[in-house]
Tab-separated table of C-alpha atoms in Angstrom:
chain	number	residue	atom	x	y	z
A	17	UNK	CA	229.308	3.433	-242.318
A	18	UNK	CA	226.306	1.600	-240.865
A	19	UNK	CA	226.557	-2.184	-240.574
A	20	UNK	CA	223.470	-4.373	-241.220
A	21	UNK	CA	223.098	-5.316	-237.551
A	22	UNK	CA	222.788	-1.614	-236.682
A	23	UNK	CA	219.731	-1.144	-238.892
A	24	UNK	CA	216.509	-1.505	-236.915
A	25	UNK	CA	213.256	-1.981	-238.800
A	26	UNK	CA	209.927	-1.648	-237.056
A	27	UNK	CA	209.482	-5.412	-237.018
A	28	UNK	CA	213.014	-6.262	-235.821
A	29	UNK	CA	212.042	-6.833	-232.139
A	30	UNK	CA	209.715	-9.648	-233.241
A	31	UNK	CA	212.728	-11.975	-233.356
A	32	UNK	CA	212.663	-11.896	-229.542
A	33	UNK	CA	209.048	-13.108	-229.317
A	34	UNK	CA	210.179	-16.715	-229.555
A	35	UNK	CA	207.016	-18.072	-227.907
A	36	UNK	CA	205.256	-17.535	-231.259
A	37	UNK	CA	208.008	-18.753	-233.591
A	38	UNK	CA	206.678	-22.333	-233.798
A	39	UNK	CA	203.044	-21.329	-234.285
A	40	UNK	CA	201.256	-21.057	-237.616
A	41	UNK	CA	201.004	-17.303	-238.141
A	42	UNK	CA	198.951	-15.329	-240.654
A	43	UNK	CA	201.058	-12.446	-241.988
A	44	UNK	CA	199.619	-9.284	-243.545
A	45	UNK	CA	201.223	-6.308	-245.251
A	46	UNK	CA	203.036	-5.848	-248.530
A	47	UNK	CA	206.471	-6.668	-249.844
A	48	UNK	CA	208.308	-9.868	-248.832
A	49	UNK	CA	206.217	-10.452	-245.699
A	50	UNK	CA	206.745	-14.223	-245.793
A	51	UNK	CA	210.517	-13.818	-246.117
A	52	UNK	CA	210.573	-11.173	-243.384
A	53	UNK	CA	208.677	-13.467	-241.024
A	54	UNK	CA	211.048	-16.365	-241.689
A	55	UNK	CA	214.068	-14.101	-241.136
A	56	UNK	CA	212.632	-13.114	-237.752
A	57	UNK	CA	212.389	-16.753	-236.687
A	58	UNK	CA	208.776	-17.653	-237.533
A	59	UNK	CA	208.734	-21.198	-238.927
A	60	UNK	CA	205.135	-21.586	-240.127
A	61	UNK	CA	203.714	-18.665	-242.084
A	62	UNK	CA	200.503	-18.191	-244.091
A	63	UNK	CA	199.984	-15.097	-246.254
A	64	UNK	CA	196.690	-13.332	-246.906
A	65	UNK	CA	196.953	-14.371	-250.562
A	66	UNK	CA	197.456	-18.044	-249.638
A	67	UNK	CA	194.468	-17.881	-247.302
A	68	UNK	CA	192.379	-16.218	-250.011
A	69	UNK	CA	193.277	-18.938	-252.538
A	70	UNK	CA	192.441	-21.662	-250.024
A	71	UNK	CA	189.077	-20.087	-249.199
A	72	UNK	CA	187.981	-18.119	-252.297
A	73	UNK	CA	184.472	-17.554	-250.937
A	74	UNK	CA	185.813	-15.249	-248.214
A	75	UNK	CA	186.960	-12.409	-250.496
A	76	UNK	CA	183.684	-11.060	-251.863
A	77	UNK	CA	183.937	-7.260	-252.096
A	78	UNK	CA	185.520	-7.067	-255.556
A	79	UNK	CA	182.942	-8.728	-257.795
A	80	UNK	CA	185.555	-9.484	-260.457
A	81	UNK	CA	187.426	-11.702	-257.973
A	82	UNK	CA	184.438	-13.707	-256.845
A	83	UNK	CA	184.548	-17.368	-257.957
A	84	UNK	CA	182.300	-18.062	-260.933
A	85	UNK	CA	181.531	-21.570	-259.703
A	86	UNK	CA	181.236	-23.029	-256.232
A	87	UNK	CA	184.757	-24.228	-255.345
A	88	UNK	CA	185.365	-27.670	-253.803
A	89	UNK	CA	185.787	-27.864	-250.013
A	90	UNK	CA	189.234	-26.897	-248.738
A	91	UNK	CA	191.189	-29.700	-247.095
A	92	UNK	CA	194.544	-29.847	-245.364
A	93	UNK	CA	194.866	-26.113	-244.673
A	94	UNK	CA	196.557	-25.500	-241.296
A	95	UNK	CA	194.808	-23.937	-238.327
A	96	UNK	CA	196.076	-20.383	-237.863
A	97	UNK	CA	197.380	-19.700	-234.359
A	98	UNK	CA	198.233	-15.994	-234.483
A	99	UNK	CA	198.412	-12.892	-236.674
A	100	UNK	CA	201.345	-10.659	-237.602
A	101	UNK	CA	200.490	-7.250	-239.050
A	102	UNK	CA	203.665	-5.931	-240.697
A	103	UNK	CA	202.229	-2.857	-242.398
A	104	UNK	CA	199.435	-1.516	-244.551
A	105	UNK	CA	198.286	-3.988	-247.231
A	106	UNK	CA	197.334	-3.142	-250.805
A	107	UNK	CA	193.750	-4.450	-250.828
A	108	UNK	CA	192.421	-3.254	-247.501
A	109	UNK	CA	188.984	-4.830	-247.935
A	110	UNK	CA	190.520	-8.278	-248.476
A	111	UNK	CA	192.882	-8.076	-245.486
A	112	UNK	CA	190.249	-6.579	-243.180
A	113	UNK	CA	187.767	-9.292	-244.125
A	114	UNK	CA	190.157	-12.262	-243.881
A	115	UNK	CA	191.859	-11.140	-240.663
A	116	UNK	CA	188.443	-10.668	-239.068
A	117	UNK	CA	187.389	-14.114	-240.349
A	118	UNK	CA	190.471	-15.689	-238.744
A	119	UNK	CA	189.812	-13.969	-235.407
A	120	UNK	CA	186.110	-14.859	-235.369
A	121	UNK	CA	186.746	-18.505	-236.310
A	122	UNK	CA	189.703	-19.057	-233.967
A	123	UNK	CA	191.971	-19.712	-236.934
A	124	UNK	CA	189.623	-21.942	-238.956
A	125	UNK	CA	187.917	-19.604	-241.444
A	126	UNK	CA	186.433	-22.512	-243.403
A	127	UNK	CA	184.465	-23.735	-240.415
A	128	UNK	CA	180.897	-22.764	-239.659
A	129	UNK	CA	180.910	-20.030	-237.024
A	130	UNK	CA	179.690	-21.107	-233.592
A	131	UNK	CA	180.487	-18.900	-230.598
A	132	UNK	CA	182.902	-16.022	-231.145
A	133	UNK	CA	186.101	-16.862	-229.213
A	134	UNK	CA	187.366	-14.300	-226.728
A	135	UNK	CA	190.112	-13.594	-225.975
A	136	UNK	CA	190.869	-13.929	-229.677
A	137	UNK	CA	194.077	-15.216	-231.258
A	138	UNK	CA	197.260	-13.259	-230.413
A	139	UNK	CA	198.028	-10.299	-232.680
A	140	UNK	CA	201.508	-8.829	-233.130
A	141	UNK	CA	201.316	-5.458	-234.890
A	142	UNK	CA	204.104	-3.290	-236.287
A	143	UNK	CA	203.997	0.334	-237.474
A	144	UNK	CA	201.372	2.461	-235.768
A	145	UNK	CA	201.754	5.729	-237.686
A	146	UNK	CA	198.324	7.094	-238.575
A	147	UNK	CA	199.875	9.271	-241.295
A	148	UNK	CA	203.206	9.586	-243.083
A	149	UNK	CA	204.680	12.104	-245.462
A	150	UNK	CA	205.574	11.342	-249.082
A	151	UNK	CA	205.842	13.490	-252.230
A	152	UNK	CA	202.220	14.625	-251.918
A	153	UNK	CA	201.506	17.950	-250.251
A	154	UNK	CA	199.366	16.275	-247.596
A	155	UNK	CA	200.215	13.296	-245.338
A	156	UNK	CA	199.224	9.792	-246.493
A	157	UNK	CA	197.454	6.994	-244.607
A	158	UNK	CA	199.794	4.754	-242.608
A	159	UNK	CA	199.377	1.360	-240.984
A	160	UNK	CA	197.879	3.058	-237.946
A	161	UNK	CA	194.894	3.935	-240.133
A	162	UNK	CA	194.536	0.280	-241.155
A	163	UNK	CA	194.706	-0.799	-237.488
A	164	UNK	CA	192.041	1.791	-236.660
A	165	UNK	CA	189.759	0.213	-239.270
A	166	UNK	CA	190.411	-3.326	-238.019
A	167	UNK	CA	189.833	-2.367	-234.377
A	168	UNK	CA	186.540	-0.651	-235.129
A	169	UNK	CA	185.267	-3.422	-237.399
A	170	UNK	CA	186.052	-6.042	-234.767
A	171	UNK	CA	184.353	-4.040	-232.024
A	172	UNK	CA	181.310	-3.305	-234.200
A	173	UNK	CA	180.898	-6.987	-235.087
A	174	UNK	CA	181.623	-8.526	-231.673
A	175	UNK	CA	180.978	-5.733	-229.185
A	176	UNK	CA	184.434	-6.359	-227.699
A	177	UNK	CA	187.808	-4.660	-227.925
A	178	UNK	CA	190.494	-5.939	-230.249
A	179	UNK	CA	193.583	-6.612	-228.144
A	180	UNK	CA	197.237	-6.855	-229.131
A	181	UNK	CA	199.823	-9.243	-227.766
A	182	UNK	CA	202.374	-6.586	-228.706
A	183	UNK	CA	202.493	-3.271	-230.525
A	184	UNK	CA	205.905	-2.788	-232.093
A	185	UNK	CA	207.423	0.223	-233.803
A	186	UNK	CA	207.374	3.827	-232.716
A	187	UNK	CA	206.119	4.996	-230.253
A	188	UNK	CA	206.134	1.629	-228.440
A	189	UNK	CA	208.697	1.361	-225.593
A	190	UNK	CA	209.539	-2.111	-226.946
A	191	UNK	CA	211.180	-0.517	-229.985
A	192	UNK	CA	213.274	1.968	-228.011
A	193	UNK	CA	214.310	-0.720	-225.555
A	194	UNK	CA	215.365	-2.921	-228.451
A	195	UNK	CA	217.347	-0.003	-229.899
A	196	UNK	CA	219.075	0.448	-226.540
A	197	UNK	CA	219.806	-3.290	-226.475
A	198	UNK	CA	221.510	-3.119	-229.902
A	199	UNK	CA	223.395	0.090	-229.098
A	200	UNK	CA	224.826	-1.473	-225.969
A	201	UNK	CA	225.764	-4.593	-227.934
A	202	UNK	CA	227.625	-2.421	-230.468
A	203	UNK	CA	229.418	-0.551	-227.689
A	204	UNK	CA	230.565	-3.829	-226.146
A	205	UNK	CA	231.824	-5.152	-229.508
A	206	UNK	CA	233.918	-2.020	-229.954
A	207	UNK	CA	235.325	-2.268	-226.451
A	208	UNK	CA	233.664	0.914	-225.252
A	209	UNK	CA	234.176	0.998	-221.480
A	210	UNK	CA	232.267	4.209	-220.719
A	211	UNK	CA	228.603	3.471	-219.823
A	212	UNK	CA	226.008	4.923	-222.179
A	213	UNK	CA	224.013	7.474	-220.198
A	214	UNK	CA	221.950	9.228	-222.899
A	215	UNK	CA	220.166	8.143	-226.060
A	216	UNK	CA	219.226	10.552	-228.851
A	217	UNK	CA	216.138	9.770	-230.939
A	218	UNK	CA	215.763	11.705	-234.203
A	219	UNK	CA	212.537	11.895	-236.183
A	220	UNK	CA	210.158	14.065	-238.204
A	221	UNK	CA	206.831	13.022	-236.670
A	222	UNK	CA	205.852	14.488	-233.275
A	223	UNK	CA	203.134	11.880	-232.785
A	224	UNK	CA	205.392	8.855	-233.254
A	225	UNK	CA	209.091	9.765	-233.159
A	226	UNK	CA	209.001	12.440	-230.462
A	227	UNK	CA	206.124	10.886	-228.522
A	228	UNK	CA	207.912	7.526	-228.440
A	229	UNK	CA	211.264	8.979	-227.383
A	230	UNK	CA	209.645	10.972	-224.591
A	231	UNK	CA	207.569	7.973	-223.513
A	232	UNK	CA	210.740	5.900	-223.306
A	233	UNK	CA	212.427	8.705	-221.390
A	234	UNK	CA	209.547	8.506	-218.879
A	235	UNK	CA	210.057	4.749	-218.695
A	236	UNK	CA	213.780	5.236	-217.934
A	237	UNK	CA	212.983	7.728	-215.178
A	238	UNK	CA	210.408	5.451	-213.572
A	239	UNK	CA	212.836	2.516	-213.807
A	240	UNK	CA	215.457	4.565	-211.941
A	241	UNK	CA	212.927	5.395	-209.234
A	242	UNK	CA	212.048	1.701	-208.922
A	243	UNK	CA	215.718	0.862	-208.508
A	244	UNK	CA	216.187	3.489	-205.810
A	245	UNK	CA	213.128	2.259	-203.926
A	246	UNK	CA	214.336	-1.347	-204.229
A	247	UNK	CA	217.824	-0.462	-203.056
A	248	UNK	CA	219.342	-0.849	-206.511
A	249	UNK	CA	218.728	-4.603	-206.582
A	250	UNK	CA	216.152	-4.743	-209.351
A	251	UNK	CA	216.729	-4.357	-213.038
A	252	UNK	CA	214.435	-1.743	-214.578
A	253	UNK	CA	211.017	-3.087	-215.436
A	254	UNK	CA	208.911	-1.788	-218.256
A	255	UNK	CA	206.198	0.690	-217.391
A	256	UNK	CA	204.210	-0.616	-220.367
A	257	UNK	CA	202.500	-4.024	-220.547
A	258	UNK	CA	203.715	-4.246	-224.159
A	259	UNK	CA	207.108	-5.473	-222.898
A	260	UNK	CA	205.839	-8.059	-220.426
A	261	UNK	CA	206.486	-11.032	-222.706
A	262	UNK	CA	209.924	-9.903	-223.831
A	263	UNK	CA	212.109	-11.386	-221.093
A	264	UNK	CA	215.190	-11.845	-223.258
A	265	UNK	CA	215.177	-8.187	-224.220
A	266	UNK	CA	214.486	-6.996	-220.688
A	267	UNK	CA	217.293	-9.056	-219.238
A	268	UNK	CA	219.692	-8.187	-222.061
A	269	UNK	CA	219.739	-4.423	-221.355
A	270	UNK	CA	221.847	-3.008	-218.581
A	271	UNK	CA	220.549	-0.072	-216.583
A	272	UNK	CA	223.210	2.559	-217.343
A	273	UNK	CA	220.994	4.630	-219.670
A	274	UNK	CA	219.395	7.515	-217.784
A	275	UNK	CA	217.583	9.512	-220.465
A	276	UNK	CA	216.376	9.609	-224.061
A	277	UNK	CA	216.513	13.017	-225.765
A	278	UNK	CA	214.059	13.690	-228.614
A	279	UNK	CA	215.232	15.690	-231.636
A	280	UNK	CA	212.601	16.811	-234.149
A	281	UNK	CA	213.669	17.547	-237.745
A	282	UNK	CA	211.771	19.739	-240.219
A	283	UNK	CA	212.160	17.629	-243.367
A	284	UNK	CA	209.091	15.373	-243.121
A	285	UNK	CA	205.722	15.362	-241.376
A	286	UNK	CA	206.742	18.278	-239.150
A	287	UNK	CA	207.441	21.567	-240.920
A	288	UNK	CA	208.550	24.613	-238.931
A	289	UNK	CA	207.849	28.064	-240.308
A	290	UNK	CA	210.677	30.564	-240.139
A	291	UNK	CA	213.752	30.299	-237.947
A	292	UNK	CA	214.474	26.852	-236.530
A	293	UNK	CA	214.877	27.115	-232.752
A	294	UNK	CA	217.281	24.990	-230.732
A	295	UNK	CA	214.678	24.571	-228.012
A	296	UNK	CA	210.980	24.026	-228.508
A	297	UNK	CA	209.804	27.556	-227.792
A	298	UNK	CA	206.942	28.163	-228.212
A	299	UNK	CA	205.783	24.700	-227.192
A	300	UNK	CA	204.930	22.448	-230.141
A	301	UNK	CA	201.756	20.921	-228.749
A	302	UNK	CA	199.536	18.981	-231.154
A	303	UNK	CA	195.841	19.485	-230.454
A	304	UNK	CA	194.628	16.278	-232.155
A	305	UNK	CA	196.068	12.968	-231.003
A	306	UNK	CA	197.127	10.847	-233.987
A	307	UNK	CA	198.630	8.123	-231.819
A	308	UNK	CA	197.346	4.604	-231.369
A	309	UNK	CA	194.306	3.806	-229.232
A	310	UNK	CA	196.385	1.935	-226.644
A	311	UNK	CA	198.666	4.879	-225.871
A	312	UNK	CA	197.182	7.565	-223.648
A	313	UNK	CA	197.681	11.088	-224.917
A	314	UNK	CA	199.870	13.411	-222.868
A	315	UNK	CA	200.467	16.728	-224.697
A	316	UNK	CA	203.876	17.112	-223.083
A	317	UNK	CA	205.078	13.938	-224.828
A	318	UNK	CA	204.881	15.532	-228.288
A	319	UNK	CA	207.204	18.376	-227.230
A	320	UNK	CA	210.662	17.666	-228.598
A	321	UNK	CA	213.763	18.303	-226.527
A	322	UNK	CA	215.214	20.081	-229.597
A	323	UNK	CA	214.076	21.146	-233.059
A	324	UNK	CA	216.630	21.289	-235.887
A	325	UNK	CA	216.444	21.566	-239.663
A	326	UNK	CA	217.578	18.091	-240.733
A	327	UNK	CA	219.269	14.860	-239.649
A	328	UNK	CA	222.775	16.257	-240.144
A	329	UNK	CA	221.987	19.120	-237.751
A	330	UNK	CA	220.536	16.586	-235.295
A	331	UNK	CA	223.704	14.475	-235.328
A	332	UNK	CA	225.871	17.557	-234.917
A	333	UNK	CA	223.724	18.645	-231.974
A	334	UNK	CA	224.168	15.240	-230.292
A	335	UNK	CA	227.950	15.477	-230.850
A	336	UNK	CA	227.980	18.922	-229.299
A	337	UNK	CA	225.919	17.829	-226.299
A	338	UNK	CA	228.327	14.927	-225.719
A	339	UNK	CA	231.398	17.165	-226.208
A	340	UNK	CA	232.475	15.149	-229.266
A	341	UNK	CA	232.666	18.097	-231.662
């Protein structure tokens, strides 16, 4: 049985970004985004819908939603100090427009635009999957597709690159490090004395699940090399700038973990034809990189350590590798 504290959502590591918890943050996505933000520790939250109601002249694509009369000036609306992108919204044109307005106006979308501020307001983004698999025969657009649109719109309008304070969710090393942090916490609660040496990451998407696990495995290896070169005195530092601001997480993990094994299942985005091999032979190299702009493509990182049919087979494989079966 899985306890609630063992469940990691893509946005869970945001609770450790306490430097933003007191700021007024615009949140985008769908579902209970305001509640999710509050549960993560963010005290002052503005939704896209609240921003749209405060400034009805901003949302102009859908003609049926345009105000019929000129609305009175907006007063008392807080200055937005950052943006949280939880996941793909429902009305993309509205979110793309209003998020861009907030970035261009430095958090005051009702003000007349002077110079475009750069660097822009901090952006924390979760979920980078370009595509995901549902009941349809072909993959569906994910939040990575929305981020791609936002990045290109911002660059087209300003001539500059959209930058993220943090990218969270697979394949970001922040997410795997947070998972390690929670796993080690659970082990300590249960009085487990044996150090955890290996992590097993199971997923159905080579471009996010496998890529992220292998990227984190590379991070663990480089951290070990850093320790050896420093005489074992340093704690492992992140190879990715995405973890630079996460001191609590970095300090909370011990350095016993040596590797992260990737296990690819055939019940989602990835479908294997014929017999399911235990090892990835022939090599499962994707020719088109579906990953996020800020992650360099290395074909070897989409090669899973193992391919199995489903999650049950993956768990059984991990048990066998650890001599638990």
